[in-house]
Amino acid sequence: MSDSSASTPAPARPLEQNVFDEWPDAVRALFDGSSIGGKSGFTASLLTVDANGHVRTSLLSVGELYAPDARTLCIALWPQARATRAIAQSGRATLSFVCDAAFYQVQLRVAPLASAVGGDSGLVYLLGSIDTGEVQSVRYARLTGGITFELEGGGREVLDRWEKQVEHLKRAAAATRR
């Protein structure tokens, strides 16, 4: 007969979870608008909820995201995207992605950017502020990527477009600070 009162040590918590309200350094470097070609396989998932309560997902690249400071994120979306309409209705979105071997999920409050200076791309430019962010990792495994992609045919045309988009986001973000 075994002693049921004997205690067994609890396993070490494998999940590490932290909350943040400012971009960690690795994320800030990812969304800094530089070296876009070297970051071209990165994908973030922007989740929104439409008027019918359906979750909508838009996949975004570093060519559509720019963090001008530690608490904000500028986003470029197509005007016809369901996420664009859902954000216009709710002013909220969730951004999920993998960075620095961890999973990030960030709740954003989103509003239109006042102006996309020189923006002739046809895109809608939005300014998100961090409501709350969470980062999760486990000790027994390292996330090496989330949704990733390769650009067709070398992607020079797409990279050029992304660099222009991020430049528009930078100018628009700077204009809101004046």
Tab-separated table of C-alpha atoms in Angstrom:
chain	number	residue	atom	x	y	z
A	1	MET	CA	0.000	0.000	0.000
A	2	SER	CA	1.444	3.386	-0.954
A	3	ASP	CA	1.402	6.451	1.182
A	4	SER	CA	-1.050	8.832	-0.513
A	5	SER	CA	0.066	11.687	1.703
A	6	ALA	CA	3.556	11.685	0.234
A	7	SER	CA	4.018	14.719	-1.912
A	8	THR	CA	5.598	14.719	-5.302
A	9	PRO	CA	7.293	17.865	-6.407
A	10	ALA	CA	5.279	19.913	-8.856
A	11	PRO	CA	6.861	20.063	-12.292
A	12	ALA	CA	8.599	23.319	-13.124
A	13	ARG	CA	6.246	25.632	-15.002
A	14	PRO	CA	7.100	25.096	-18.627
A	15	LEU	CA	5.165	28.157	-19.815
A	16	GLU	CA	6.690	31.584	-19.411
A	17	GLN	CA	4.203	34.377	-19.889
A	18	ASN	CA	4.822	38.105	-19.593
A	19	VAL	CA	2.597	41.125	-20.099
A	20	PHE	CA	3.870	44.346	-21.666
A	21	ASP	CA	2.601	47.756	-22.714
A	22	GLU	CA	5.709	48.765	-24.666
A	23	TRP	CA	7.334	46.885	-27.525
A	24	PRO	CA	10.217	44.690	-26.372
A	25	ASP	CA	13.520	45.529	-28.068
A	26	ALA	CA	13.436	42.539	-30.462
A	27	VAL	CA	9.944	43.477	-31.674
A	28	ARG	CA	10.850	47.133	-32.002
A	29	ALA	CA	13.794	46.117	-34.196
A	30	LEU	CA	11.483	43.939	-36.304
A	31	PHE	CA	9.028	46.815	-36.880
A	32	ASP	CA	11.585	49.636	-37.201
A	33	GLY	CA	11.110	50.037	-40.961
A	34	SER	CA	14.710	49.161	-41.802
A	35	SER	CA	16.247	46.215	-43.660
A	36	ILE	CA	12.870	45.169	-45.006
A	37	GLY	CA	14.427	42.756	-47.520
A	38	GLY	CA	16.066	40.772	-44.721
A	39	LYS	CA	12.752	40.474	-42.888
A	40	SER	CA	10.594	39.668	-45.917
A	41	GLY	CA	9.447	36.196	-44.820
A	42	PHE	CA	7.894	37.470	-41.608
A	43	THR	CA	4.110	37.363	-41.292
A	44	ALA	CA	1.853	38.746	-38.568
A	45	SER	CA	-1.809	37.897	-38.191
A	46	LEU	CA	-4.126	40.856	-37.618
A	47	LEU	CA	-7.396	39.664	-36.077
A	48	THR	CA	-10.552	41.757	-36.013
A	49	VAL	CA	-14.203	41.085	-35.217
A	50	ASP	CA	-16.816	42.268	-37.707
A	51	ALA	CA	-20.340	43.538	-36.987
A	52	ASN	CA	-21.679	39.965	-37.153
A	53	GLY	CA	-19.205	38.773	-34.514
A	54	HIS	CA	-17.060	36.874	-37.030
A	55	VAL	CA	-13.304	36.900	-36.534
A	56	ARG	CA	-11.456	38.161	-39.598
A	57	THR	CA	-7.766	37.628	-40.254
A	58	SER	CA	-5.404	39.699	-42.375
A	59	LEU	CA	-1.851	38.497	-42.881
A	60	LEU	CA	0.635	41.370	-42.799
A	61	SER	CA	4.332	41.671	-43.619
A	62	VAL	CA	6.994	44.025	-42.323
A	63	GLY	CA	6.135	46.155	-45.365
A	64	GLU	CA	2.781	46.959	-43.772
A	65	LEU	CA	3.877	47.534	-40.175
A	66	TYR	CA	5.977	50.270	-38.595
A	67	ALA	CA	6.541	51.051	-34.908
A	68	PRO	CA	7.493	54.751	-34.599
A	69	ASP	CA	7.928	54.458	-30.838
A	70	ALA	CA	7.645	51.999	-27.958
A	71	ARG	CA	3.837	52.045	-27.680
A	72	THR	CA	2.422	52.455	-31.171
A	73	LEU	CA	2.204	50.601	-34.451
A	74	CYS	CA	1.328	52.035	-37.851
A	75	ILE	CA	-0.488	49.634	-40.145
A	76	ALA	CA	-1.138	49.765	-43.903
A	77	LEU	CA	-4.236	47.883	-45.101
A	78	TRP	CA	-6.152	47.621	-48.337
A	79	PRO	CA	-9.369	49.676	-48.139
A	80	GLN	CA	-11.495	46.742	-49.334
A	81	ALA	CA	-10.129	44.366	-46.652
A	82	ARG	CA	-12.686	43.043	-44.196
A	83	ALA	CA	-10.276	43.929	-41.385
A	84	THR	CA	-10.321	47.571	-42.481
A	85	ARG	CA	-14.107	47.682	-42.179
A	86	ALA	CA	-14.085	45.846	-38.836
A	87	ILE	CA	-11.493	48.257	-37.389
A	88	ALA	CA	-13.545	51.233	-38.597
A	89	GLN	CA	-16.502	49.837	-36.633
A	90	SER	CA	-14.759	48.712	-33.440
A	91	GLY	CA	-11.452	50.588	-33.258
A	92	ARG	CA	-9.804	47.387	-32.045
A	93	ALA	CA	-7.576	44.647	-33.412
A	94	THR	CA	-5.261	41.910	-32.169
A	95	LEU	CA	-1.846	41.338	-33.715
A	96	SER	CA	-0.252	37.882	-33.316
A	97	PHE	CA	3.219	36.862	-34.476
A	98	VAL	CA	6.389	34.962	-33.621
A	99	CYS	CA	9.548	36.892	-32.759
A	100	ASP	CA	12.719	36.011	-30.878
A	101	ALA	CA	11.570	32.393	-30.232
A	102	ALA	CA	8.331	33.528	-28.553
A	103	PHE	CA	4.644	33.982	-29.417
A	104	TYR	CA	3.285	37.529	-29.179
A	105	GLN	CA	-0.337	38.605	-28.985
A	106	VAL	CA	-1.012	42.341	-28.754
A	107	GLN	CA	-4.377	44.003	-28.190
A	108	LEU	CA	-4.452	47.294	-30.103
A	109	ARG	CA	-6.691	50.338	-30.094
A	110	VAL	CA	-6.711	51.525	-33.682
A	111	ALA	CA	-7.647	54.816	-35.361
A	112	PRO	CA	-7.045	56.240	-38.843
A	113	LEU	CA	-3.782	58.090	-39.321
A	114	ALA	CA	-4.500	61.733	-39.977
A	115	SER	CA	-2.632	61.731	-43.248
A	116	ALA	CA	-0.408	59.460	-45.224
A	117	VAL	CA	1.868	62.190	-46.514
A	118	GLY	CA	2.688	61.420	-50.124
A	119	GLY	CA	0.606	58.266	-49.905
A	120	ASP	CA	-0.568	57.418	-53.395
A	121	SER	CA	-0.596	53.673	-52.813
A	122	GLY	CA	-4.345	53.377	-52.377
A	123	LEU	CA	-3.835	51.892	-48.926
A	124	VAL	CA	-5.524	52.897	-45.675
A	125	TYR	CA	-3.068	53.921	-42.954
A	126	LEU	CA	-3.943	53.239	-39.331
A	127	LEU	CA	-2.338	54.053	-35.995
A	128	GLY	CA	-2.546	51.400	-33.292
A	129	SER	CA	-1.642	51.897	-29.653
A	130	ILE	CA	-0.878	48.981	-27.358
A	131	ASP	CA	-3.699	48.266	-24.962
A	132	THR	CA	-1.966	45.189	-23.597
A	133	GLY	CA	0.544	42.717	-24.962
A	134	GLU	CA	1.450	39.198	-23.992
A	135	VAL	CA	4.493	37.153	-24.849
A	136	GLN	CA	4.655	33.416	-24.274
A	137	SER	CA	7.439	30.906	-24.576
A	138	VAL	CA	8.169	27.439	-23.272
A	139	ARG	CA	11.430	26.092	-21.914
A	140	TYR	CA	11.239	22.805	-23.777
A	141	ALA	CA	10.849	24.220	-27.308
A	142	ARG	CA	11.899	27.236	-29.355
A	143	LEU	CA	9.488	28.807	-31.816
A	144	THR	CA	11.375	29.250	-35.043
A	145	GLY	CA	8.624	30.874	-37.049
A	146	GLY	CA	4.954	31.417	-37.446
A	147	ILE	CA	3.356	31.808	-40.831
A	148	THR	CA	6.198	32.499	-43.254
A	149	PHE	CA	6.391	33.009	-46.995
A	150	GLU	CA	8.750	33.492	-49.915
A	151	LEU	CA	8.363	36.225	-52.499
A	152	GLU	CA	7.973	35.043	-56.093
A	153	GLY	CA	10.660	35.866	-58.613
A	154	GLY	CA	13.033	37.451	-56.095
A	155	GLY	CA	10.405	39.934	-55.001
A	156	ARG	CA	12.251	43.156	-55.860
A	157	GLU	CA	9.062	44.877	-57.014
A	158	VAL	CA	7.242	43.891	-53.808
A	159	LEU	CA	10.168	44.950	-51.605
A	160	ASP	CA	10.276	48.331	-53.359
A	161	ARG	CA	6.527	48.773	-52.754
A	162	TRP	CA	6.913	47.780	-49.081
A	163	GLU	CA	9.751	50.241	-48.567
A	164	LYS	CA	7.576	53.022	-50.025
A	165	GLN	CA	4.653	51.962	-47.825
A	166	VAL	CA	6.797	52.037	-44.691
A	167	GLU	CA	8.151	55.469	-45.688
A	168	HIS	CA	4.547	56.698	-45.962
A	169	LEU	CA	3.808	55.201	-42.529
A	170	LYS	CA	6.874	56.934	-41.072
A	171	ARG	CA	5.863	60.337	-42.488
A	172	ALA	CA	2.268	59.907	-41.349
A	173	ALA	CA	3.381	58.872	-37.861
A	174	ALA	CA	5.713	61.874	-37.665
A	175	ALA	CA	2.900	64.203	-38.764
A	176	THR	CA	0.702	63.029	-35.851
A	177	ARG	CA	3.391	64.070	-33.356
A	178	ARG	CA	3.462	67.711	-34.470
